[in-house]
Short mmCIF file of C-alpha atoms and ligand atoms in Angstrom, two decimals:
data_model
loop_
_atom_site.label_atom_id
_atom_site.label_comp_id
_atom_site.label_asym_id
_atom_site.label_seq_id
_atom_site.Cartn_x
_atom_site.Cartn_y
_atom_site.Cartn_z
CA MET A 9 -2.63 15.29 0.27
CA ASN A 10 -0.83 12.44 1.94
CA GLN A 11 2.53 11.03 0.87
CA ARG A 12 0.99 8.22 -1.19
CA GLU A 13 -1.30 10.59 -3.07
CA ALA A 14 1.63 12.95 -3.63
CA ALA A 15 3.59 10.13 -5.23
CA THR A 16 0.80 9.45 -7.74
CA HIS A 17 0.37 13.12 -8.67
CA GLY A 18 3.32 13.60 -11.00
CA GLY A 19 5.96 13.54 -8.25
CA GLU A 20 4.88 16.77 -6.54
CA THR A 21 6.77 15.47 -3.54
CA HIS A 22 7.88 18.89 -2.27
CA THR A 23 4.30 19.65 -1.28
CA PRO A 24 4.28 18.78 2.40
CA ASP A 25 1.46 16.96 4.06
CA LYS A 26 -1.12 19.05 5.79
CA ARG A 27 -0.18 19.58 9.41
CA ASP A 28 -2.69 20.77 11.97
CA PHE A 29 -0.10 22.96 13.66
CA ASP A 30 2.19 25.83 12.68
CA ILE A 31 5.74 24.75 11.80
CA ALA A 32 6.83 28.07 10.26
CA SER A 33 8.82 29.02 13.36
CA LEU A 34 10.12 27.53 16.59
CA ARG A 35 7.16 29.09 18.43
CA GLY A 36 4.57 27.16 16.44
CA TRP A 37 6.32 23.86 17.14
CA LEU A 38 6.74 24.62 20.86
CA ALA A 39 3.05 25.57 21.13
CA HIS A 40 2.16 22.24 19.50
CA LEU A 41 4.43 20.31 21.90
CA SER A 42 2.98 22.20 24.86
CA ALA A 43 -0.61 21.52 23.75
CA THR A 44 0.18 17.79 23.59
CA GLY A 45 1.88 17.49 27.00
CA ARG A 46 5.41 17.41 25.70
CA VAL A 47 6.84 20.51 27.40
CA ALA A 48 8.22 20.57 30.94
CA THR A 49 8.39 24.12 32.28
CA ILE A 50 10.97 24.82 34.98
CA ASP A 51 10.15 28.18 36.59
CA LYS A 52 12.55 28.05 39.52
CA PRO A 53 15.92 29.76 38.95
CA VAL A 54 18.57 27.37 37.59
CA SER A 55 22.27 27.96 37.15
CA LEU A 56 23.58 28.24 33.58
CA LYS A 57 26.60 26.27 34.74
CA HIS A 58 25.81 22.52 34.59
CA GLU A 59 22.43 22.69 36.38
CA LEU A 60 20.42 23.67 33.29
CA ALA A 61 22.08 21.02 31.11
CA ALA A 62 21.68 18.39 33.85
CA ILE A 63 17.91 18.95 33.96
CA ALA A 64 17.61 19.11 30.16
CA LYS A 65 19.56 15.84 29.91
CA ARG A 66 17.18 14.10 32.32
CA LEU A 67 14.23 15.22 30.16
CA ASP A 68 15.89 14.48 26.79
CA GLY A 69 13.76 12.10 24.71
CA LYS A 70 10.78 12.56 27.06
CA GLN A 71 9.78 16.22 27.07
CA ALA A 72 11.18 19.49 25.78
CA ALA A 73 12.65 21.47 28.69
CA VAL A 74 11.77 25.15 29.04
CA PHE A 75 13.68 27.19 31.62
CA LEU A 76 11.94 30.43 32.55
CA ALA A 77 14.66 31.71 34.92
CA PRO A 78 18.07 30.66 33.54
CA GLY A 79 20.90 32.37 35.43
CA ASP A 80 20.08 36.05 35.85
CA HIS A 81 18.35 36.20 32.48
CA ALA A 82 14.81 37.08 31.47
CA ILE A 83 15.17 35.17 28.17
CA PRO A 84 13.87 31.58 28.46
CA VAL A 85 16.05 28.66 27.35
CA VAL A 86 14.58 25.65 25.54
CA SER A 87 16.23 22.27 24.91
CA GLY A 88 15.25 18.87 23.55
CA PHE A 89 12.33 19.83 21.30
CA MET A 90 13.41 17.35 18.62
CA SER A 91 14.76 14.51 20.71
CA LYS A 92 12.58 11.71 19.30
CA ARG A 93 12.42 10.28 15.79
CA ALA A 94 8.61 10.24 15.93
CA TRP A 95 8.52 13.96 16.80
CA ILE A 96 10.77 14.79 13.85
CA ALA A 97 8.54 12.77 11.50
CA GLU A 98 5.55 14.63 12.92
CA ALA A 99 7.25 17.99 12.28
CA MET A 100 7.89 16.86 8.70
CA GLY A 101 4.29 15.76 8.31
CA VAL A 102 5.11 12.14 7.40
CA ALA A 103 5.03 8.68 8.98
CA GLU A 104 8.27 7.65 10.66
CA LYS A 105 9.03 5.13 7.90
CA ASP A 106 8.94 7.93 5.31
CA LEU A 107 11.35 10.26 7.15
CA LEU A 108 14.40 9.58 4.99
CA LYS A 109 12.44 9.66 1.73
CA ARG A 110 10.89 13.01 2.69
CA PHE A 111 14.26 14.52 3.55
CA ARG A 112 15.79 13.25 0.31
CA ASP A 113 12.90 14.63 -1.75
CA ALA A 114 13.46 18.04 -0.16
CA ALA A 115 17.21 17.89 -0.80
CA ASP A 116 16.52 16.95 -4.44
CA ASN A 117 13.90 19.72 -4.90
CA PRO A 118 15.25 22.80 -3.10
CA LEU A 119 13.10 25.94 -2.93
CA PRO A 120 14.90 29.31 -3.22
CA TRP A 121 14.26 31.67 -0.30
CA THR A 122 12.42 34.95 -0.45
CA GLU A 123 13.86 38.14 1.04
CA ILE A 124 11.78 40.40 3.26
CA VAL A 125 12.58 43.85 4.65
CA SER A 126 13.99 44.43 8.11
CA ARG A 127 10.89 46.05 9.61
CA GLU A 128 8.91 42.87 8.81
CA ALA A 129 11.57 40.50 10.16
CA ALA A 130 10.84 39.20 13.67
CA CYS A 131 14.53 38.47 14.29
CA GLN A 132 15.37 42.19 13.98
CA GLN A 133 12.71 43.63 16.28
CA VAL A 134 15.52 44.49 18.73
CA VAL A 135 19.01 45.45 17.50
CA HIS A 136 22.21 45.78 19.56
CA THR A 137 25.33 47.11 17.84
CA ASP A 138 27.15 49.09 20.56
CA GLY A 139 28.93 47.82 23.65
CA ILE A 140 27.94 44.21 23.02
CA ASP A 141 28.33 41.83 25.96
CA LEU A 142 27.16 38.36 25.00
CA HIS A 143 27.22 37.10 28.60
CA ALA A 144 24.87 39.91 29.66
CA LEU A 145 22.60 39.66 26.59
CA LEU A 146 22.09 35.90 26.28
CA PRO A 147 21.64 32.91 28.65
CA ILE A 148 24.45 30.75 27.26
CA PRO A 149 24.93 27.55 29.29
CA THR A 150 28.07 25.67 30.26
CA HIS A 151 27.14 22.02 29.64
CA SER A 152 29.62 19.30 30.62
CA GLU A 153 31.99 18.91 33.57
CA HIS A 154 35.26 19.75 31.76
CA ASP A 155 33.90 22.21 29.18
CA ASN A 156 35.95 25.37 28.93
CA GLY A 157 33.02 27.68 29.73
CA PRO A 158 29.75 28.60 27.98
CA TYR A 159 29.13 27.23 24.49
CA ILE A 160 26.57 28.01 21.79
CA THR A 161 25.56 24.52 20.64
CA ALA A 162 22.45 25.15 18.53
CA GLY A 163 23.56 28.07 16.35
CA LEU A 164 23.09 27.87 12.58
CA VAL A 165 26.26 29.41 11.21
CA ILE A 166 25.53 31.09 7.88
CA ALA A 167 28.19 32.51 5.56
CA ARG A 168 28.60 33.42 1.89
CA ASN A 169 31.15 31.91 -0.47
CA PRO A 170 33.56 34.87 -1.02
CA ARG A 171 33.83 33.95 -4.72
CA THR A 172 30.25 33.01 -5.68
CA GLY A 173 28.13 34.64 -2.96
CA VAL A 174 26.19 31.39 -2.43
CA GLN A 175 25.43 30.78 1.22
CA ASN A 176 26.26 27.80 3.43
CA VAL A 177 24.58 26.72 6.65
CA SER A 178 26.16 24.50 9.30
CA ILE A 179 26.09 24.00 13.05
CA ASN A 180 29.48 24.51 14.68
CA ARG A 181 30.34 24.50 18.34
CA ILE A 182 31.10 28.06 19.46
CA GLN A 183 32.87 28.94 22.69
CA VAL A 184 31.91 32.34 24.10
CA HIS A 185 35.05 33.41 25.95
CA ALA A 186 34.81 37.21 25.85
CA ARG A 187 32.14 39.91 25.70
CA ASP A 188 32.19 40.12 21.90
CA ARG A 189 34.54 37.33 20.81
CA MET A 190 33.88 33.65 20.25
CA ALA A 191 36.09 30.73 19.13
CA ILE A 192 34.59 28.36 16.55
CA LEU A 193 35.46 24.81 15.47
CA LEU A 194 35.62 24.54 11.66
CA LEU A 195 35.73 20.95 10.46
CA PRO A 196 37.14 20.53 6.92
CA ARG A 197 33.86 21.26 5.11
CA HIS A 198 32.22 24.19 3.37
CA LEU A 199 32.44 26.98 5.98
CA HIS A 200 36.10 26.08 6.45
CA ALA A 201 36.68 26.39 2.66
CA PHE A 202 35.05 29.85 2.65
CA GLN A 203 37.19 30.95 5.60
CA LYS A 204 40.41 29.70 3.94
CA GLU A 205 39.50 31.60 0.77
CA ALA A 206 38.82 34.84 2.66
CA GLU A 207 41.91 34.45 4.82
CA ALA A 208 44.16 33.91 1.77
CA ALA A 209 42.96 37.29 0.47
CA GLY A 210 43.59 38.86 3.90
CA ASP A 211 39.85 39.34 4.49
CA ALA A 212 37.53 38.57 7.36
CA LEU A 213 34.60 36.25 6.56
CA ASP A 214 31.20 37.70 7.46
CA VAL A 215 28.96 35.26 9.32
CA ALA A 216 25.68 35.12 11.19
CA VAL A 217 24.71 32.68 13.95
CA ALA A 218 20.94 32.08 14.05
CA ILE A 219 19.61 30.62 17.30
CA GLY A 220 16.04 29.42 17.83
CA VAL A 221 14.61 28.06 14.58
CA ASP A 222 12.05 25.33 13.86
CA PRO A 223 13.01 21.61 13.60
CA LEU A 224 12.84 21.57 9.78
CA THR A 225 15.35 24.40 9.38
CA MET A 226 17.58 22.73 12.00
CA LEU A 227 17.53 19.46 10.01
CA ALA A 228 18.12 21.16 6.66
CA SER A 229 21.35 22.67 8.04
CA GLN A 230 22.72 19.13 8.44
CA ALA A 231 22.16 17.97 4.84
CA ILE A 232 25.25 16.51 3.21
CA SER A 233 25.12 18.65 0.08
CA PRO A 234 27.75 19.86 -2.40
CA ILE A 235 29.51 23.18 -1.80
CA ASP A 236 27.59 26.20 -3.20
CA PHE A 237 24.27 24.66 -2.23
CA ASP A 238 22.38 26.86 0.23
CA GLU A 239 20.88 24.58 2.87
CA LEU A 240 18.15 27.19 3.55
CA GLU A 241 16.65 26.08 0.21
CA ILE A 242 16.22 22.56 1.60
CA ALA A 243 14.52 24.13 4.61
CA GLY A 244 12.15 25.84 2.18
CA ALA A 245 11.38 22.53 0.50
CA LEU A 246 10.71 20.87 3.87
CA HIS A 247 8.37 23.74 4.77
CA GLY A 248 6.69 23.58 1.35
CA ALA A 249 7.17 27.34 0.97
CA PRO A 250 10.17 29.61 0.30
CA LEU A 251 11.92 30.48 3.55
CA PRO A 252 11.58 34.18 4.45
CA VAL A 253 15.06 35.63 5.01
CA VAL A 254 16.35 39.07 5.92
CA LYS A 255 19.71 40.77 5.37
CA CYS A 256 21.82 41.16 8.50
CA VAL A 257 22.16 44.70 9.88
CA THR A 258 25.99 44.71 9.74
CA ASN A 259 26.75 42.45 6.75
CA GLN A 260 25.30 40.87 3.60
CA VAL A 261 24.43 37.45 5.08
CA ARG A 262 20.74 36.45 4.81
CA VAL A 263 19.25 34.78 7.88
CA PRO A 264 15.86 33.13 8.57
CA ALA A 265 13.63 36.09 9.43
CA PHE A 266 11.68 34.06 12.00
CA ALA A 267 14.78 33.16 14.06
CA GLU A 268 14.58 34.05 17.73
CA ILE A 269 18.12 35.46 17.97
CA VAL A 270 20.90 36.31 15.47
CA ILE A 271 24.52 37.03 16.33
CA GLU A 272 26.30 38.83 13.48
CA GLY A 273 30.06 38.92 13.14
CA ARG A 274 33.21 38.20 11.17
CA ILE A 275 35.76 35.41 11.33
CA LEU A 276 39.03 37.28 11.65
CA PRO A 277 41.89 36.36 9.29
CA ASP A 278 45.09 34.98 10.85
CA VAL A 279 43.69 35.05 14.38
CA ARG A 280 43.47 31.91 16.52
CA GLU A 281 42.51 31.59 20.17
CA ALA A 282 42.27 28.65 22.58
CA GLU A 283 39.05 26.61 22.28
CA GLY A 284 38.07 23.56 24.32
CA PRO A 285 38.02 21.17 25.98
CA PHE A 286 34.42 20.44 25.03
CA GLY A 287 32.29 17.31 25.52
CA GLU A 288 31.33 16.15 22.00
CA PHE A 289 28.90 13.69 20.36
CA PRO A 290 30.98 10.51 20.97
CA LYS A 291 30.51 11.30 24.71
CA TYR A 292 34.21 12.23 25.10
CA TYR A 293 36.00 15.56 25.27
CA SER A 294 37.77 17.31 22.40
CA ALA A 295 41.11 18.70 23.54
CA GLN A 296 41.93 22.41 23.69
CA GLU A 297 43.33 23.74 20.43
CA ALA A 298 43.87 27.11 18.74
CA ARG A 299 40.77 27.89 16.65
CA GLU A 300 39.33 30.60 14.40
CA VAL A 301 37.73 33.61 16.12
CA ILE A 302 34.45 35.44 15.44
CA GLU A 303 34.37 39.13 16.33
CA VAL A 304 30.74 40.02 17.06
CA THR A 305 29.33 43.09 15.27
CA ALA A 306 25.64 42.91 16.25
CA VAL A 307 23.06 40.93 18.17
CA THR A 308 19.47 41.10 16.95
CA HIS A 309 16.45 39.29 18.35
CA ARG A 310 12.69 39.16 18.75
CA ARG A 311 11.06 41.34 21.37
CA ASN A 312 10.66 38.34 23.69
CA PRO A 313 13.21 35.86 22.37
CA ILE A 314 13.75 32.19 23.21
CA TYR A 315 17.28 30.77 23.41
CA HIS A 316 17.85 27.18 22.20
CA THR A 317 20.63 25.00 23.57
CA ILE A 318 21.41 21.41 22.54
CA VAL A 319 22.85 19.18 25.26
CA PRO A 320 25.84 17.52 23.56
CA ALA A 321 25.65 13.77 22.83
CA GLU A 322 21.99 13.52 23.89
CA MET A 323 19.19 12.45 21.51
CA GLU A 324 18.45 15.90 20.11
CA HIS A 325 22.10 16.24 19.08
CA LEU A 326 22.41 12.68 17.77
CA LEU A 327 19.17 12.63 15.75
CA LEU A 328 19.85 16.01 14.21
CA GLY A 329 23.00 14.54 12.68
CA ALA A 330 21.59 11.09 12.01
CA ILE A 331 18.50 11.74 9.88
CA PRO A 332 20.12 13.85 7.13
CA ARG A 333 23.10 11.45 7.11
CA GLU A 334 20.86 8.39 6.82
CA ALA A 335 18.96 10.00 3.94
CA THR A 336 22.24 10.68 2.10
CA LEU A 337 23.69 7.23 2.84
CA LEU A 338 20.52 5.51 1.64
CA SER A 339 20.56 7.29 -1.70
CA HIS A 340 24.33 6.72 -2.05
CA LEU A 341 23.94 2.95 -1.48
CA GLN A 342 20.84 2.61 -3.66
CA ARG A 343 22.63 4.19 -6.61
CA SER A 344 24.85 1.08 -6.89
CA HIS A 345 22.69 -1.42 -4.99
CA PRO A 346 18.94 -1.05 -5.65
CA GLY A 347 18.35 -4.00 -3.29
CA VAL A 348 19.15 -1.77 -0.30
CA THR A 349 15.80 -1.08 1.36
CA ASP A 350 16.74 0.95 4.47
CA VAL A 351 19.65 2.17 6.61
CA HIS A 352 20.01 3.17 10.23
CA LEU A 353 22.82 4.85 12.19
CA SER A 354 22.45 3.16 15.56
CA VAL A 355 22.20 5.14 18.78
CA GLY A 356 24.91 2.97 20.41
CA GLY A 357 27.21 3.97 17.56
CA VAL A 358 26.54 7.63 18.48
CA CYS A 359 24.39 7.95 15.34
CA ARG A 360 27.58 8.36 13.29
CA TYR A 361 29.89 5.34 13.44
CA HIS A 362 27.74 2.19 13.13
CA LEU A 363 25.55 1.73 10.06
CA TRP A 364 22.93 -1.00 9.83
CA VAL A 365 21.78 -1.83 6.30
CA GLN A 366 18.67 -3.77 5.29
CA PHE A 367 19.25 -5.47 1.97
CA ALA A 368 17.39 -7.81 -0.42
CA LYS A 369 20.34 -9.97 -1.47
CA LYS A 370 19.99 -11.68 -4.89
CA ARG A 371 23.50 -13.09 -5.37
CA GLU A 372 26.21 -14.27 -3.00
CA GLY A 373 28.92 -11.71 -2.27
CA GLU A 374 26.69 -8.68 -2.82
CA ALA A 375 26.49 -7.83 0.89
CA LYS A 376 30.26 -7.33 0.92
CA ASN A 377 29.98 -4.90 -2.00
CA VAL A 378 27.36 -2.99 0.00
CA ILE A 379 29.78 -2.86 2.95
CA LEU A 380 32.56 -1.43 0.76
CA CYS A 381 30.17 1.11 -0.76
CA ALA A 382 29.12 2.31 2.72
CA PHE A 383 32.73 2.87 3.82
CA GLY A 384 33.23 5.05 0.76
CA ALA A 385 30.21 7.19 1.56
CA HIS A 386 31.51 8.94 4.69
CA TYR A 387 34.74 8.72 6.68
CA ASP A 388 32.78 8.54 9.95
CA ILE A 389 31.40 5.07 9.11
CA LYS A 390 33.43 2.59 11.14
CA GLN A 391 31.25 -0.52 11.33
CA VAL A 392 28.65 -1.79 8.84
CA VAL A 393 26.23 -4.66 9.44
CA VAL A 394 24.20 -5.88 6.45
CA VAL A 395 21.05 -7.88 7.24
CA ASP A 396 18.15 -9.39 5.26
CA THR A 397 14.79 -7.68 4.79
CA ASP A 398 13.10 -9.73 7.54
CA VAL A 399 15.31 -8.03 10.17
CA ASP A 400 14.11 -4.81 11.86
CA ILE A 401 17.12 -2.49 11.67
CA TYR A 402 15.63 -0.10 14.26
CA ASP A 403 15.82 -2.84 16.93
CA PRO A 404 19.36 -3.53 18.27
CA ALA A 405 18.24 -6.96 19.52
CA GLU A 406 17.25 -7.94 15.96
CA ILE A 407 20.68 -6.90 14.66
CA GLU A 408 22.41 -8.94 17.36
CA TRP A 409 20.15 -11.91 16.51
CA ALA A 410 21.12 -11.67 12.84
CA ILE A 411 24.82 -11.60 13.78
CA ALA A 412 24.31 -14.48 16.20
CA THR A 413 22.60 -16.71 13.63
CA ARG A 414 23.68 -15.60 10.13
CA PHE A 415 27.31 -14.58 10.56
CA GLN A 416 30.58 -16.53 10.68
CA ALA A 417 33.69 -14.46 11.31
CA ASP A 418 36.01 -16.43 8.99
CA ARG A 419 33.68 -16.05 5.99
CA ASP A 420 31.57 -12.98 6.62
CA LEU A 421 33.92 -10.41 8.18
CA VAL A 422 35.49 -7.55 6.19
CA LEU A 423 38.42 -5.69 7.81
CA ILE A 424 40.10 -2.67 6.27
CA PRO A 425 42.93 -1.44 8.49
CA GLY A 426 44.64 1.93 8.22
CA ALA A 427 41.73 3.91 6.77
CA GLN A 428 40.67 7.44 7.76
CA GLY A 429 37.99 7.52 10.42
CA SER A 430 36.49 10.09 12.77
CA PRO A 431 39.16 12.17 14.54
CA LEU A 432 36.68 12.45 17.45
CA ASP A 433 36.76 8.64 18.02
CA PRO A 434 39.25 8.36 20.91
CA SER A 435 40.21 4.78 20.03
CA THR A 436 41.74 5.93 16.73
CA THR A 437 44.57 7.96 18.19
CA VAL A 438 47.73 6.29 19.48
CA GLY A 439 49.13 8.16 22.48
CA GLU A 440 47.81 11.48 23.73
CA PRO A 441 45.51 13.22 21.23
CA GLU A 442 47.33 16.51 21.80
CA ASP A 443 50.61 14.90 20.71
CA ALA A 444 49.41 13.59 17.35
CA PRO A 445 49.80 15.92 14.37
CA SER A 446 46.46 16.38 12.58
CA HIS A 447 47.48 14.29 9.54
CA LEU A 448 47.97 11.29 11.83
CA GLN A 449 44.69 11.64 13.71
CA GLY A 450 41.62 9.51 13.05
CA ILE A 451 43.36 6.45 11.54
CA SER A 452 40.88 3.63 11.95
CA THR A 453 40.10 0.04 11.02
CA LYS A 454 36.81 -0.39 9.18
CA MET A 455 34.80 -3.49 10.08
CA GLY A 456 31.98 -4.93 8.00
CA LEU A 457 29.73 -7.83 9.02
CA ASP A 458 27.74 -9.70 6.40
CA ALA A 459 24.89 -11.04 8.55
CA THR A 460 22.72 -12.13 5.62
CA ARG A 461 21.66 -15.76 5.18
CA PRO A 462 22.60 -17.61 1.97
CA VAL A 463 20.50 -16.81 -1.12
CA VAL A 464 19.62 -20.50 -1.42
CA TYR A 465 19.07 -22.50 1.77
CA ALA A 466 17.21 -25.56 2.95
CA GLY A 467 13.87 -24.42 4.39
CA HIS A 468 14.34 -26.03 7.78
CA VAL A 469 17.71 -24.28 8.32
CA PHE A 470 17.05 -20.55 7.85
CA THR A 471 13.28 -20.21 8.07
CA ARG A 472 12.46 -17.82 10.88
CA VAL A 473 10.02 -19.24 13.45
CA ARG A 474 6.63 -17.65 13.03
CA ILE A 475 3.26 -18.34 14.67
CA PRO A 476 0.41 -17.98 12.18
CA GLY A 477 -2.02 -15.21 13.18
CA HIS A 478 0.48 -13.48 15.52
CA ASP A 479 0.41 -10.14 13.74
CA ALA A 480 -3.41 -10.14 13.43
CA VAL A 481 -4.15 -10.65 17.16
CA ASP A 482 -6.35 -7.81 18.47
CA LEU A 483 -5.10 -7.75 22.06
CA GLU A 484 -7.16 -4.75 23.12
CA THR A 485 -10.48 -6.43 22.31
CA LEU A 486 -9.40 -9.86 23.52
CA THR A 487 -8.24 -8.66 26.93
CA ALA A 488 -11.06 -6.20 27.56
CA ALA A 489 -12.82 -8.46 30.09
CA ASP A 490 -11.84 -8.20 33.76
CA ASN A 491 -10.43 -11.15 35.67
CA ALA A 492 -13.62 -11.92 37.63
CA ALA A 493 -14.30 -15.23 35.88
CA PHE A 494 -10.78 -16.45 36.43
CA ASP A 495 -10.68 -15.20 40.03
CA THR A 496 -13.86 -17.17 40.71
CA TYR A 497 -12.29 -20.26 39.16
CA LEU A 498 -9.20 -19.87 41.34
CA SER A 499 -11.27 -19.51 44.52
CA GLN A 500 -13.18 -22.78 43.89
CA SER A 501 -10.39 -25.14 45.00
MN1 LIG B 601 27.07 23.02 2.74
#
């Protein structure tokens, strides 16, 4: 049933549309991309240091890159298999315009996972527990020029709340700096709260890092959900079936059974080691700091696993963060302002900082309320532009046109200095980032632009120029003839 039919059948919106390909694992999706000309296979040996990421970056947004001979490894590396909005919509089984609605429906109707036994779990076909050497086992790339070595960039970090047992899923950057030790960045969200709780009790926090899952499970991990809300249940809803999970071999964490590779371990209490620098999503480096440490207890994987790496700040990375955020921001804004019809985190604003809002304004002043509401939704939002419903918010030129013709800075600009912004935005920090204590980092001025036209206006002033029939022109049929007639005409002079 398609999305429209689903909506008229008693809101059974967690039933996904029928897809003619297998999305239950990364393999199904890669086979579908390959069958439709969207995989570039590189079979010549490439270095894990910079060369692999350089090639993947060149292909980002065009084709998924598959490296058959990365470093000295027999395990292929894949990158960029969800680097276009249209591909992500396709994986979800909806039209691009229904992406956010579909994600929100899944987040509102989570499906609990189902546990299977180890011998049936693909991710545990091969188990390593002794003498683990991550560098020898896995092809982990070093991406950017000043990165401090190899980083796992596409690992789903799964942990259990030490008090409630409910799991959390997030993607954290992980620096692999020893055979069985990794440093991890914990931003002040759910995994960080679990770690603080365990550390206060003097305990390690058991974790698992799942690498190589399908696009839907990747997206679900980025949902902005309350604490004690297992993101794997959103993945189940996106799949339209409970996610099969399996218990780790060295701890109680449940991981997607279809994952290509799982690294099991524990975040050690009261241990910090140097992490960074690392090139992050704003296309700048994070400085080296002392971070939490994972001690690895096992590596499990499929018989012939595939390793996934995300090239930082490229489209796969940006879209993965943008779509779940947009879905959350849209529902947040619509709660107070039903006239909000769509939102978009622009690519130029690194899919985090600049929010474009399409809004059916009914009364003067409302657009400024929408701006204030957006700043309250997430500290990353730095600039908000509100436009009317005739403006295409997925086209940067349309946004600039709206600002050029419907915005006056003395009347329509909202500035809020001294607010908290993204600590990764380098323009927020005064002086050297390393010098600023953490409570002084990320101080930012919010800027809102009301680029809506007045509710009431004289027709000749704000009526957009339109040529009747423009949208209905069937160019393909009209231009089917060759130029022979015209060429003959030209030659007659
Ligand atoms: Mn969470």
